[in-house]
Each structure stands twice: as C-alpha cells, then as structure tokens.
mmCIF file of C-alpha atoms in Angstrom:
data_model
loop_
_atom_site.group_PDB
_atom_site.id
_atom_site.type_symbol
_atom_site.label_atom_id
_atom_site.label_comp_id
_atom_site.label_asym_id
_atom_site.label_seq_id
_atom_site.Cartn_x
_atom_site.Cartn_y
_atom_site.Cartn_z
ATOM 1 C CA MET K 1 18.517 26.609 -15.810
ATOM 2 C CA SER K 2 14.820 26.798 -16.019
ATOM 3 C CA ARG K 3 12.761 29.855 -15.292
ATOM 4 C CA PHE K 4 11.301 28.571 -11.841
ATOM 5 C CA PHE K 5 14.305 26.508 -10.333
ATOM 6 C CA ASP K 6 15.534 29.633 -8.417
ATOM 7 C CA VAL K 7 12.076 30.254 -6.777
ATOM 8 C CA VAL K 8 10.360 26.845 -6.170
ATOM 9 C CA SER K 9 11.200 24.932 -2.674
ATOM 10 C CA GLN K 10 14.328 22.853 -2.281
ATOM 11 C CA PRO K 11 11.937 19.812 -1.710
ATOM 12 C CA ALA K 12 10.272 20.550 -4.771
ATOM 13 C CA ARG K 13 13.632 20.760 -6.735
ATOM 14 C CA ASN K 14 15.039 17.492 -5.201
ATOM 15 C CA LEU K 15 12.065 15.273 -5.556
ATOM 16 C CA GLY K 16 12.130 13.361 -8.858
ATOM 17 C CA ARG K 17 9.207 12.526 -10.754
ATOM 18 C CA MET K 18 7.239 9.523 -9.402
ATOM 19 C CA ASN K 19 7.061 6.509 -11.801
ATOM 20 C CA ARG K 20 3.295 6.671 -13.043
ATOM 21 C CA PRO K 21 1.933 5.024 -15.941
ATOM 22 C CA GLY K 22 1.542 7.162 -19.120
ATOM 23 C CA THR K 23 -1.104 9.666 -19.411
ATOM 24 C CA THR K 24 -1.234 10.748 -22.901
ATOM 25 C CA PRO K 25 -4.650 9.709 -24.564
ATOM 26 C CA ALA K 26 -2.935 7.132 -26.616
ATOM 27 C CA ALA K 27 -1.178 5.655 -23.374
ATOM 28 C CA LEU K 28 -4.759 5.799 -21.441
ATOM 29 C CA GLN K 29 -6.173 4.091 -24.300
ATOM 30 C CA ARG K 30 -3.669 1.236 -24.494
ATOM 31 C CA ARG K 31 -4.081 0.741 -20.543
ATOM 32 C CA SER K 32 -7.648 0.687 -20.670
ATOM 33 C CA GLN K 33 -7.286 -2.514 -22.931
ATOM 34 C CA LEU K 34 -4.905 -4.196 -20.573
ATOM 35 C CA ILE K 35 -5.454 -6.725 -17.594
ATOM 36 C CA LYS K 36 -4.168 -4.409 -14.904
ATOM 37 C CA LEU K 37 -1.995 -6.622 -12.387
ATOM 38 C CA ASP K 38 0.358 -3.856 -11.761
ATOM 39 C CA SER K 39 -1.281 -1.776 -8.942
ATOM 40 C CA ASN K 40 -2.651 -3.790 -6.083
ATOM 41 C CA GLU K 41 -6.411 -3.007 -7.310
ATOM 42 C CA ASN K 42 -9.247 -5.145 -6.145
ATOM 43 C CA PRO K 43 -10.222 -7.175 -9.291
ATOM 44 C CA PHE K 44 -13.743 -7.414 -8.234
ATOM 45 C CA GLY K 45 -14.437 -3.648 -7.725
ATOM 46 C CA PRO K 46 -16.420 -2.274 -5.200
ATOM 47 C CA SER K 47 -19.533 -4.099 -3.512
ATOM 48 C CA ALA K 48 -22.697 -3.548 -4.811
ATOM 49 C CA ARG K 49 -23.821 -1.635 -1.796
ATOM 50 C CA ALA K 50 -21.062 0.924 -2.100
ATOM 51 C CA VAL K 51 -21.968 1.415 -5.970
ATOM 52 C CA ASP K 52 -25.692 2.089 -4.843
ATOM 53 C CA ALA K 53 -24.555 4.721 -2.173
ATOM 54 C CA MET K 54 -22.548 6.334 -4.723
ATOM 55 C CA ARG K 55 -25.449 6.550 -7.109
ATOM 56 C CA SER K 56 -27.562 8.147 -4.262
ATOM 57 C CA ALA K 57 -24.930 10.654 -3.462
ATOM 58 C CA LEU K 58 -24.465 12.015 -6.836
ATOM 59 C CA ALA K 59 -27.856 13.876 -6.510
ATOM 60 C CA THR K 60 -26.265 16.298 -3.922
ATOM 61 C CA ALA K 61 -22.859 16.647 -5.612
ATOM 62 C CA ASN K 62 -23.382 20.167 -5.838
ATOM 63 C CA SER K 63 -22.786 20.590 -2.065
ATOM 64 C CA TYR K 64 -19.494 20.307 -0.495
ATOM 65 C CA PRO K 65 -18.605 17.038 1.453
ATOM 66 C CA ASP K 66 -18.740 17.079 5.177
ATOM 67 C CA ASP K 67 -15.112 18.475 6.156
ATOM 68 C CA ASP K 68 -14.794 16.477 9.186
ATOM 69 C CA CYS K 69 -16.310 12.927 7.531
ATOM 70 C CA SER K 70 -18.185 12.939 10.669
ATOM 71 C CA PRO K 71 -20.637 10.063 10.032
ATOM 72 C CA LEU K 72 -17.872 7.852 8.423
ATOM 73 C CA ARG K 73 -15.540 8.696 11.584
ATOM 74 C CA GLN K 74 -18.160 8.028 13.872
ATOM 75 C CA LYS K 75 -19.093 4.330 11.924
ATOM 76 C CA LEU K 76 -15.245 3.686 12.075
ATOM 77 C CA ALA K 77 -14.887 4.634 15.845
ATOM 78 C CA ALA K 78 -17.732 1.950 16.775
ATOM 79 C CA HIS K 79 -16.389 -0.490 14.381
ATOM 80 C CA HIS K 80 -12.736 -0.119 16.050
ATOM 81 C CA GLY K 81 -13.916 0.438 19.422
ATOM 82 C CA LEU K 82 -12.235 3.563 19.605
ATOM 83 C CA PRO K 83 -13.169 7.214 20.686
ATOM 84 C CA LEU K 84 -14.272 9.711 17.795
ATOM 85 C CA GLU K 85 -11.209 11.693 18.437
ATOM 86 C CA GLN K 86 -8.727 8.857 17.693
ATOM 87 C CA VAL K 87 -9.878 8.464 14.100
ATOM 88 C CA LEU K 88 -9.025 10.831 11.120
ATOM 89 C CA VAL K 89 -10.267 10.448 7.552
ATOM 90 C CA THR K 90 -7.994 11.485 4.669
ATOM 91 C CA ALA K 91 -7.825 11.146 0.876
ATOM 92 C CA GLY K 92 -6.246 7.692 0.876
ATOM 93 C CA SER K 93 -3.704 6.647 3.769
ATOM 94 C CA THR K 94 -1.257 8.419 1.530
ATOM 95 C CA GLY K 95 -2.722 11.687 2.423
ATOM 96 C CA LEU K 96 -2.157 10.714 6.023
ATOM 97 C CA LEU K 97 1.187 9.926 5.446
ATOM 98 C CA SER K 98 1.878 13.515 3.978
ATOM 99 C CA LEU K 99 -0.063 14.984 7.098
ATOM 100 C CA LEU K 100 2.182 12.952 9.514
ATOM 101 C CA SER K 101 5.322 14.134 7.549
ATOM 102 C CA GLN K 102 4.162 17.646 7.388
ATOM 103 C CA THR K 103 3.235 17.775 11.194
ATOM 104 C CA LEU K 104 6.121 15.885 12.744
ATOM 105 C CA LEU K 105 9.048 16.637 10.431
ATOM 106 C CA ALA K 106 11.248 19.695 9.242
ATOM 107 C CA PRO K 107 14.708 20.064 7.595
ATOM 108 C CA GLY K 108 17.293 18.503 9.728
ATOM 109 C CA LEU K 109 14.981 15.699 11.093
ATOM 110 C CA ASN K 110 14.449 12.046 9.657
ATOM 111 C CA ALA K 111 12.026 9.117 9.340
ATOM 112 C CA VAL K 112 13.441 5.769 9.296
ATOM 113 C CA THR K 113 11.974 2.800 7.350
ATOM 114 C CA SER K 114 13.260 -0.296 5.339
ATOM 115 C CA GLU K 115 14.635 -0.517 1.841
ATOM 116 C CA ARG K 116 12.161 -1.734 -0.887
ATOM 117 C CA SER K 117 9.181 -0.453 0.901
ATOM 118 C CA PHE K 118 6.378 1.878 0.026
ATOM 119 C CA ILE K 119 7.463 4.428 -2.507
ATOM 120 C CA VAL K 120 5.487 7.146 -1.103
ATOM 121 C CA TYR K 121 7.269 7.412 2.410
ATOM 122 C CA SER K 122 10.121 9.011 0.520
ATOM 123 C CA VAL K 123 7.857 11.322 -1.303
ATOM 124 C CA ALA K 124 6.367 12.520 1.933
ATOM 125 C CA VAL K 125 9.275 12.846 4.070
ATOM 126 C CA ARG K 126 11.471 14.629 1.391
ATOM 127 C CA ALA K 127 8.433 17.072 0.565
ATOM 128 C CA ALA K 128 8.570 17.990 4.238
ATOM 129 C CA GLY K 129 12.422 18.985 3.742
ATOM 130 C CA ALA K 130 13.330 15.942 6.033
ATOM 131 C CA HIS K 131 15.567 13.008 5.260
ATOM 132 C CA LEU K 132 14.519 9.336 5.103
ATOM 133 C CA VAL K 133 16.961 6.718 6.307
ATOM 134 C CA GLU K 134 16.489 3.366 4.543
ATOM 135 C CA VAL K 135 17.784 0.088 6.441
ATOM 136 C CA PRO K 136 18.624 -2.886 4.305
ATOM 137 C CA MET K 137 16.009 -5.881 4.371
ATOM 138 C CA ARG K 138 16.724 -9.260 5.728
ATOM 139 C CA ASP K 139 14.890 -12.252 3.763
ATOM 140 C CA ASP K 140 12.756 -9.842 1.722
ATOM 141 C CA SER K 141 11.432 -8.144 4.937
ATOM 142 C CA PHE K 142 11.952 -5.453 7.535
ATOM 143 C CA ASP K 143 14.791 -6.062 9.584
ATOM 144 C CA LEU K 144 13.576 -4.635 13.131
ATOM 145 C CA GLU K 145 16.944 -5.424 14.752
ATOM 146 C CA ALA K 146 18.772 -3.359 12.162
ATOM 147 C CA ILE K 147 16.444 -0.326 12.265
ATOM 148 C CA LEU K 148 16.463 0.244 15.840
ATOM 149 C CA PRO K 149 20.157 1.461 15.886
ATOM 150 C CA ALA K 150 19.419 3.746 12.735
ATOM 151 C CA ILE K 151 17.128 5.636 14.956
ATOM 152 C CA ASP K 152 18.631 8.806 16.739
ATOM 153 C CA ALA K 153 17.909 12.015 18.159
ATOM 154 C CA ASN K 154 16.499 13.597 15.010
ATOM 155 C CA THR K 155 14.207 10.702 14.049
ATOM 156 C CA ARG K 156 10.519 11.542 14.557
ATOM 157 C CA ILE K 157 8.882 8.670 12.569
ATOM 158 C CA VAL K 158 9.478 4.974 11.827
ATOM 159 C CA PHE K 159 7.406 3.841 9.003
ATOM 160 C CA LEU K 160 6.502 -0.232 9.287
ATOM 161 C CA ALA K 161 4.620 -1.266 6.241
ATOM 162 C CA ASN K 162 2.912 -4.567 7.410
ATOM 163 C CA PRO K 163 2.531 -6.272 5.056
ATOM 164 C CA ASN K 164 5.318 -4.619 3.073
ATOM 165 C CA ASN K 165 4.649 -3.152 -0.560
ATOM 166 C CA PRO K 166 6.082 -4.510 -2.926
ATOM 167 C CA THR K 167 7.741 -7.786 -1.001
ATOM 168 C CA GLY K 168 4.498 -8.879 0.331
ATOM 169 C CA THR K 169 6.006 -9.904 3.725
ATOM 170 C CA MET K 170 4.636 -9.855 7.005
ATOM 171 C CA LEU K 171 5.848 -9.126 10.371
ATOM 172 C CA GLU K 172 4.287 -11.035 13.318
ATOM 173 C CA ALA K 173 2.481 -9.247 16.183
ATOM 174 C CA ASP K 174 5.297 -10.466 18.675
ATOM 175 C CA ALA K 175 8.133 -9.197 16.588
ATOM 176 C CA VAL K 176 6.358 -5.734 16.390
ATOM 177 C CA GLU K 177 5.500 -5.562 20.012
ATOM 178 C CA ARG K 178 9.121 -6.270 20.929
ATOM 179 C CA PHE K 179 10.296 -3.718 18.559
ATOM 180 C CA LEU K 180 7.796 -1.015 19.914
ATOM 181 C CA GLU K 181 8.937 -1.446 23.313
ATOM 182 C CA ARG K 182 12.412 -0.364 22.490
ATOM 183 C CA VAL K 183 11.394 2.693 20.160
ATOM 184 C CA PRO K 184 12.332 6.024 21.927
ATOM 185 C CA GLY K 185 9.563 8.350 23.106
ATOM 186 C CA HIS K 186 10.421 11.184 20.775
ATOM 187 C CA VAL K 187 9.683 8.617 17.949
ATOM 188 C CA VAL K 188 6.096 7.919 16.409
ATOM 189 C CA PRO K 189 5.942 4.465 15.036
ATOM 190 C CA VAL K 190 3.444 4.496 11.827
ATOM 191 C CA LEU K 191 1.820 0.774 11.367
ATOM 192 C CA ASP K 192 0.809 1.076 7.765
ATOM 193 C CA GLU K 193 -1.769 -1.711 7.434
ATOM 194 C CA ALA K 194 -3.293 -0.887 4.148
ATOM 195 C CA TYR K 195 -3.574 -4.631 3.208
ATOM 196 C CA TYR K 196 -5.030 -5.520 6.728
ATOM 197 C CA GLU K 197 -7.871 -7.852 5.435
ATOM 198 C CA PHE K 198 -5.673 -9.875 3.275
ATOM 199 C CA ALA K 199 -2.757 -10.264 5.955
ATOM 200 C CA GLN K 200 -5.590 -11.082 8.720
ATOM 201 C CA HIS K 201 -7.025 -14.008 6.373
ATOM 202 C CA PHE K 202 -3.503 -15.293 5.570
ATOM 203 C CA ALA K 203 -2.409 -15.339 9.363
ATOM 204 C CA ALA K 204 -5.675 -17.180 10.159
ATOM 205 C CA LEU K 205 -4.685 -19.841 7.682
ATOM 206 C CA ARG K 206 -1.030 -20.201 8.702
ATOM 207 C CA LYS K 207 -2.265 -20.084 12.406
ATOM 208 C CA ILE K 208 0.034 -16.957 13.390
ATOM 209 C CA LYS K 209 -0.954 -13.834 15.274
ATOM 210 C CA TYR K 210 -0.574 -10.673 12.702
ATOM 211 C CA SER K 211 -1.461 -7.632 14.385
ATOM 212 C CA ASN K 212 -1.953 -6.021 17.960
ATOM 213 C CA SER K 213 -2.106 -2.492 16.419
ATOM 214 C CA LEU K 214 -5.281 -1.289 17.753
ATOM 215 C CA ASP K 215 -4.600 -2.670 21.270
ATOM 216 C CA TYR K 216 -1.752 -0.021 21.347
ATOM 217 C CA VAL K 217 -4.112 2.587 20.219
ATOM 218 C CA ARG K 218 -6.513 1.665 22.750
ATOM 219 C CA ARG K 219 -4.162 1.923 25.727
ATOM 220 C CA GLY K 220 -2.763 5.375 24.507
ATOM 221 C CA ALA K 221 0.594 4.601 22.943
ATOM 222 C CA GLY K 222 2.127 6.977 20.688
ATOM 223 C CA VAL K 223 1.339 4.974 17.609
ATOM 224 C CA VAL K 224 -0.462 5.612 14.483
ATOM 225 C CA VAL K 225 -2.183 2.747 12.365
ATOM 226 C CA LEU K 226 -2.988 3.417 8.705
ATOM 227 C CA ARG K 227 -6.026 1.698 7.095
ATOM 228 C CA THR K 228 -7.545 2.085 3.686
ATOM 229 C CA PHE K 229 -10.631 1.511 1.476
ATOM 230 C CA SER K 230 -8.440 1.243 -1.521
ATOM 231 C CA LYS K 231 -7.710 -2.554 -1.247
ATOM 232 C CA ALA K 232 -9.892 -5.060 -0.050
ATOM 233 C CA HIS K 233 -13.050 -2.602 -0.425
ATOM 234 C CA GLY K 234 -12.225 -1.904 -3.766
ATOM 235 C CA LEU K 235 -12.415 2.028 -3.711
ATOM 236 C CA ALA K 236 -9.048 2.776 -4.900
ATOM 237 C CA GLY K 237 -10.374 5.302 -7.402
ATOM 238 C CA LEU K 238 -12.394 7.336 -4.674
ATOM 239 C CA ARG K 239 -9.230 7.969 -2.308
ATOM 240 C CA VAL K 240 -10.381 7.256 1.141
ATOM 241 C CA GLY K 241 -8.132 6.101 3.967
ATOM 242 C CA TYR K 242 -7.893 6.702 7.682
ATOM 243 C CA GLY K 243 -5.700 6.674 10.754
ATOM 244 C CA LEU K 244 -6.091 5.500 14.245
ATOM 245 C CA GLY K 245 -4.014 6.931 16.914
ATOM 246 C CA PRO K 246 -3.682 9.554 19.653
ATOM 247 C CA ALA K 247 -6.217 12.307 19.497
ATOM 248 C CA GLU K 248 -3.811 15.090 20.171
ATOM 249 C CA LEU K 249 -1.423 13.959 17.418
ATOM 250 C CA LEU K 250 -4.220 13.312 14.970
ATOM 251 C CA GLY K 251 -5.878 16.702 16.018
ATOM 252 C CA TYR K 252 -2.569 18.405 14.918
ATOM 253 C CA CYS K 253 -2.575 16.494 11.718
ATOM 254 C CA ALA K 254 -6.173 17.677 10.782
ATOM 255 C CA ARG K 255 -5.183 21.287 11.065
ATOM 256 C CA MET K 256 -2.671 20.407 8.210
ATOM 257 C CA ARG K 257 -5.355 18.890 5.902
ATOM 258 C CA ASN K 258 -6.753 20.383 3.016
ATOM 259 C CA THR K 259 -10.563 21.702 3.299
ATOM 260 C CA PHE K 260 -12.846 18.981 1.812
ATOM 261 C CA SER K 261 -10.300 16.779 1.072
ATOM 262 C CA VAL K 262 -12.442 13.326 1.241
ATOM 263 C CA SER K 263 -15.686 13.727 -1.413
ATOM 264 C CA SER K 264 -19.076 13.123 -0.100
ATOM 265 C CA VAL K 265 -19.187 10.212 -2.804
ATOM 266 C CA ALA K 266 -16.111 8.480 -1.172
ATOM 267 C CA GLN K 267 -17.649 9.067 2.338
ATOM 268 C CA VAL K 268 -20.806 7.319 1.579
ATOM 269 C CA ALA K 269 -19.248 4.685 -0.576
ATOM 270 C CA ALA K 270 -16.701 3.649 2.454
ATOM 271 C CA MET K 271 -19.575 3.508 4.902
ATOM 272 C CA ALA K 272 -21.478 1.216 2.562
ATOM 273 C CA ALA K 273 -18.612 -0.690 2.056
ATOM 274 C CA LEU K 274 -17.567 -1.334 5.703
ATOM 275 C CA ASP K 275 -21.032 -2.888 6.086
ATOM 276 C CA ASP K 276 -20.539 -5.416 3.266
ATOM 277 C CA GLU K 277 -18.475 -7.979 4.933
ATOM 278 C CA HIS K 278 -19.699 -10.641 2.583
ATOM 279 C CA HIS K 279 -18.093 -8.657 -0.457
ATOM 280 C CA VAL K 280 -14.648 -8.431 1.772
ATOM 281 C CA GLN K 281 -14.700 -12.284 2.388
ATOM 282 C CA ARG K 282 -15.425 -12.980 -0.980
ATOM 283 C CA VAL K 283 -11.952 -10.929 -1.970
ATOM 284 C CA VAL K 284 -10.002 -12.123 0.533
ATOM 285 C CA GLN K 285 -10.796 -15.932 -0.129
ATOM 286 C CA ASN K 286 -10.269 -15.603 -3.841
ATOM 287 C CA ASN K 287 -6.880 -13.718 -3.020
ATOM 288 C CA ALA K 288 -5.785 -16.672 -0.794
ATOM 289 C CA SER K 289 -6.347 -19.376 -3.054
ATOM 290 C CA GLN K 290 -5.285 -17.449 -6.322
ATOM 291 C CA SER K 291 -1.960 -16.640 -4.525
ATOM 292 C CA HIS K 292 -1.297 -20.279 -4.363
ATOM 293 C CA VAL K 293 -1.939 -20.626 -7.871
ATOM 294 C CA LEU K 294 0.156 -18.088 -8.828
ATOM 295 C CA SER K 295 3.127 -18.830 -6.567
ATOM 296 C CA GLN K 296 3.182 -22.553 -7.736
ATOM 297 C CA GLU K 297 3.018 -21.725 -11.263
ATOM 298 C CA LEU K 298 5.810 -19.088 -11.247
ATOM 299 C CA SER K 299 7.967 -21.480 -9.232
ATOM 300 C CA ALA K 300 7.536 -24.277 -11.261
ATOM 301 C CA LEU K 301 8.847 -22.051 -14.177
ATOM 302 C CA GLY K 302 12.035 -21.474 -12.023
ATOM 303 C CA TYR K 303 11.234 -18.065 -10.781
ATOM 304 C CA ARG K 304 11.844 -17.068 -6.854
ATOM 305 C CA VAL K 305 8.526 -16.287 -5.655
ATOM 306 C CA VAL K 306 8.269 -14.748 -2.110
ATOM 307 C CA PRO K 307 5.321 -15.854 0.250
ATOM 308 C CA THR K 308 2.819 -12.911 0.178
ATOM 309 C CA ALA K 309 0.551 -11.707 3.021
ATOM 310 C CA ALA K 310 -0.856 -9.068 0.836
ATOM 311 C CA ASN K 311 -3.131 -8.970 -2.611
ATOM 312 C CA PHE K 312 0.289 -9.412 -4.810
ATOM 313 C CA VAL K 313 2.985 -11.570 -5.378
ATOM 314 C CA PHE K 314 6.761 -10.550 -5.276
ATOM 315 C CA CYS K 315 8.778 -12.543 -8.046
ATOM 316 C CA ASP K 316 12.327 -12.662 -8.929
ATOM 317 C CA LEU K 317 12.586 -13.301 -12.441
ATOM 318 C CA GLY K 318 16.629 -13.615 -12.651
ATOM 319 C CA GLU K 319 16.400 -11.362 -15.858
ATOM 320 C CA ASP K 320 15.619 -7.969 -16.706
ATOM 321 C CA ALA K 321 12.184 -7.203 -15.083
ATOM 322 C CA ALA K 322 11.452 -4.054 -17.391
ATOM 323 C CA ALA K 323 11.900 -6.171 -20.620
ATOM 324 C CA PHE K 324 9.751 -8.951 -19.298
ATOM 325 C CA ALA K 325 7.038 -6.618 -18.388
ATOM 326 C CA LYS K 326 7.241 -4.795 -21.795
ATOM 327 C CA CYS K 327 6.821 -8.530 -23.232
ATOM 328 C CA LEU K 328 3.620 -9.162 -21.115
ATOM 329 C CA GLN K 329 2.326 -5.764 -21.819
ATOM 330 C CA ASP K 330 2.473 -6.570 -25.708
ATOM 331 C CA GLU K 331 0.138 -9.647 -24.473
ATOM 332 C CA GLY K 332 -2.425 -7.790 -22.948
ATOM 333 C CA VAL K 333 -1.197 -7.569 -19.327
ATOM 334 C CA ALA K 334 0.294 -5.177 -17.069
ATOM 335 C CA VAL K 335 2.669 -6.056 -14.072
ATOM 336 C CA ARG K 336 5.128 -3.670 -12.338
ATOM 337 C CA PRO K 337 8.758 -3.989 -12.823
ATOM 338 C CA LEU K 338 10.608 -2.904 -9.465
ATOM 339 C CA GLY K 339 13.805 -1.308 -10.916
ATOM 340 C CA HIS K 340 12.665 1.972 -9.014
ATOM 341 C CA TRP K 341 12.628 -0.091 -5.705
ATOM 342 C CA GLY K 342 16.083 -1.348 -6.162
ATOM 343 C CA ASP K 343 15.220 -4.829 -7.632
ATOM 344 C CA PRO K 344 15.707 -4.472 -11.501
ATOM 345 C CA ASN K 345 15.234 -8.305 -11.965
ATOM 346 C CA CYS K 346 11.844 -8.367 -9.904
ATOM 347 C CA ILE K 347 8.067 -7.810 -10.527
ATOM 348 C CA ARG K 348 5.154 -7.322 -8.517
ATOM 349 C CA VAL K 349 2.128 -8.891 -9.620
ATOM 350 C CA THR K 350 -1.535 -8.172 -8.231
ATOM 351 C CA ILE K 351 -3.396 -11.232 -7.368
ATOM 352 C CA GLY K 352 -6.448 -10.899 -10.176
ATOM 353 C CA THR K 353 -9.496 -13.329 -10.604
ATOM 354 C CA PRO K 354 -8.909 -16.780 -11.694
ATOM 355 C CA GLU K 355 -9.454 -15.803 -15.302
ATOM 356 C CA GLN K 356 -6.756 -12.898 -15.201
ATOM 357 C CA ASN K 357 -4.281 -15.139 -13.403
ATOM 358 C CA GLN K 358 -4.358 -17.564 -16.201
ATOM 359 C CA VAL K 359 -4.017 -15.006 -18.930
ATOM 360 C CA PHE K 360 -1.005 -13.949 -16.979
ATOM 361 C CA LEU K 361 0.383 -17.246 -16.573
ATOM 362 C CA GLN K 362 -0.129 -18.349 -20.393
ATOM 363 C CA ALA K 363 2.048 -14.995 -21.496
ATOM 364 C CA VAL K 364 4.594 -15.824 -18.894
ATOM 365 C CA ARG K 365 4.996 -19.549 -20.132
ATOM 366 C CA ARG K 366 5.008 -18.109 -23.573
ATOM 367 C CA ARG K 367 7.887 -15.644 -22.620
ATOM 368 C CA SER K 368 9.701 -18.409 -20.678
ATOM 369 C CA ARG K 369 9.589 -20.847 -23.833
ATOM 370 C CA SER K 370 10.799 -18.093 -26.087
ATOM 371 C CA SER K 371 13.549 -17.263 -23.661
ATOM 372 C CA GLN K 372 14.759 -20.891 -23.562
ATOM 373 C CA ASP K 373 14.508 -21.214 -27.509
ATOM 374 C CA GLY K 374 16.509 -18.092 -27.732
ATOM 375 C CA HIS K 375 19.230 -19.312 -25.316
ATOM 376 C CA VAL K 376 19.289 -22.721 -27.191
ATOM 377 C CA ALA K 377 19.666 -20.847 -30.366
ATOM 378 C CA ARG K 378 22.693 -18.876 -29.101
#
C-alpha cells in the first residue's frame, strides 16, 4: 500500500493512467524525429494569421489573460449567430467535457456513450465519481437505437462524438434529430463536433446532411455542442475550444472553470484563425483527397478501412496493431494502435500531407511484404 492511497479520492485511486507517448528526454527526442500520424493533428500547422497574432501577443505575456475570453466569445457568438451567453470558451473541448461532468454528475449518476469512442469521456465521468455506460457499436458507428434503452433515471449526459474518434464514422443529421426527440428531459445530449470542418466537407462531397446542431441551440434545446481550434485550425498546442448551448447550463459550468484557463496567446490566435477561411479550406481539401489515397492504398494491401468523415483513417489490420505500430515507428512513422479502445488489431492514422502519407504507405508496403515473406518461409 502506498503512502497516499488512503487519503486520495476514490476517483483518483480508480482512474488508470491514460496512454500517453513517452515523456522522457530520450523518448521526446525520438518523437521529434518521427512523422507524427498518431494524434489527429493538422499537418499544415496554424495559419500565418494566427502565427502573427501569437507573436504580437507575446509582448504582453506578463499580464493575465481575459478570464472570460470576452473578445473571442463575442467573435464566436457573431460567427454562429448566437447570444454571447450561449458561448463558453475552455482549455480545449476536453476542458468543457470535464466541466460538464463536474457540473452534472456525481456518485450514483451516470453518462452514456458508445464503446470505442473518445477516451476522455471515461476520464471526465469517472473523475466526477460517476459511471460511464458504453453501448456496443453497430457497423463501427454509434448505435443510437441501442443507446436509448441504456438511458435510465440516473443518466445526466449522453456523449455523441460526431464524427467518432477513433472510427471516423459520421451520424447523419436526420438520425441525430430522431434520437434527440426521444432523449428524456433530465439528460443533456453533448454533441462533440471536434472534427466539424472535415465532416462538413465530406458531407458536401457525399451529398448528405451532416449536422443541425446549432439549430437546436438557437431554439433553446437542452443540447451542448462542442467545437475546437485543435484540428482544422491547427492550434492543438494552445488548448482552446468552446461550447455552444443553454446559457443557464454554461453559466453553471463557468463557475467550475479554473481561473485564467485559456492563455492570452491562445485567445488571439483563435480569433485570427477564425478569420482565415482560406487556410481551413486548404486543410479540408487536402484531407479529403488524401483520405481517398490512404483508403485506396490500404485496401489494396488487404486491410479493412472504414470510410472516414474526420482527419484520420481507421484501419483493421487483422494482426497485432501494437507490433505493427512499433515496426512503423522504427521506420520513422508514428500511428496509433487501438488496443486501449478494445481494438487490438486496429490502428488510427492521421491524414497527413501527400509527402507524409507516401512515407507512411511505403513503410506499410515494406511491412506487408516482410510479413508475407515470413509467412511463406514458415
């Protein structure tokens, strides 16, 4: 028994360590030399406008940031056509997941989501002392019809990751609307749209309707929508995201927020990034074209690839994914094995630049040939 086991809270005792990349100096040095296709990051980085804004903000870094993120909130409110009170800026969308869990959950209560979804849902819910109910998937996607009966009197949140991480699957707007109509009033649906810009682009190409989420918020529904600047805008390292929802609920969440949780540099970068539509368009267009390249090439090698609506590809290898990822890392490419999500034979691959994707595919081809030669030799 360790010294502090009896004095820390039960959630702190029960939570396992999240699977994070190594942080020793040697591990960090190795990671800096890899092509990083394991964390769903934007391969083009921030826009030039955002970088210029960050540089300007550094001169006043001795001052604390605006605690309410007022200029950024005002800009987001105007951008989405919402009142200021229906916008809350947090340290990444994961910051709002924690606030929602702290605000709505307690021991004896639960939240519901799908299995094989965003791993932070479990962390946020369990840190609040509550229980996360994970419903089996159907066709690598949320099974909304199975989620409904999993909701009970103790449920306070339903998390819908749309598109889902790590499978990349999209729920169409009509299906979500039918689901929301049947969710009981004591439950807050959280529509996690971290990959919104990519999903919108894919939906337009596929001639389907992706999301009506802001319509729900505008008409006062008890729904919270999550967005982030970490993905399409390339600001993952700054940790800035936001929620759109009922003013009263977001007001309660704001009371739970850490003081000065979003830096002044992050706030001005986000405002500048929001104005650079050309940068986002370049990012989503590359993502769509390169997702086709990756999916086609991986499928040709015999792997099962799930059509994506995000900035990554979910791939079933039919073999141990951790060993596969280790082999690719030795060749200079990092991908994410999904054993912690319950998919030990699957990987998630960020869609990179054309050059990065070719390096990845060449490494996969070498691995595939090596495996085939080894199988023949046996």
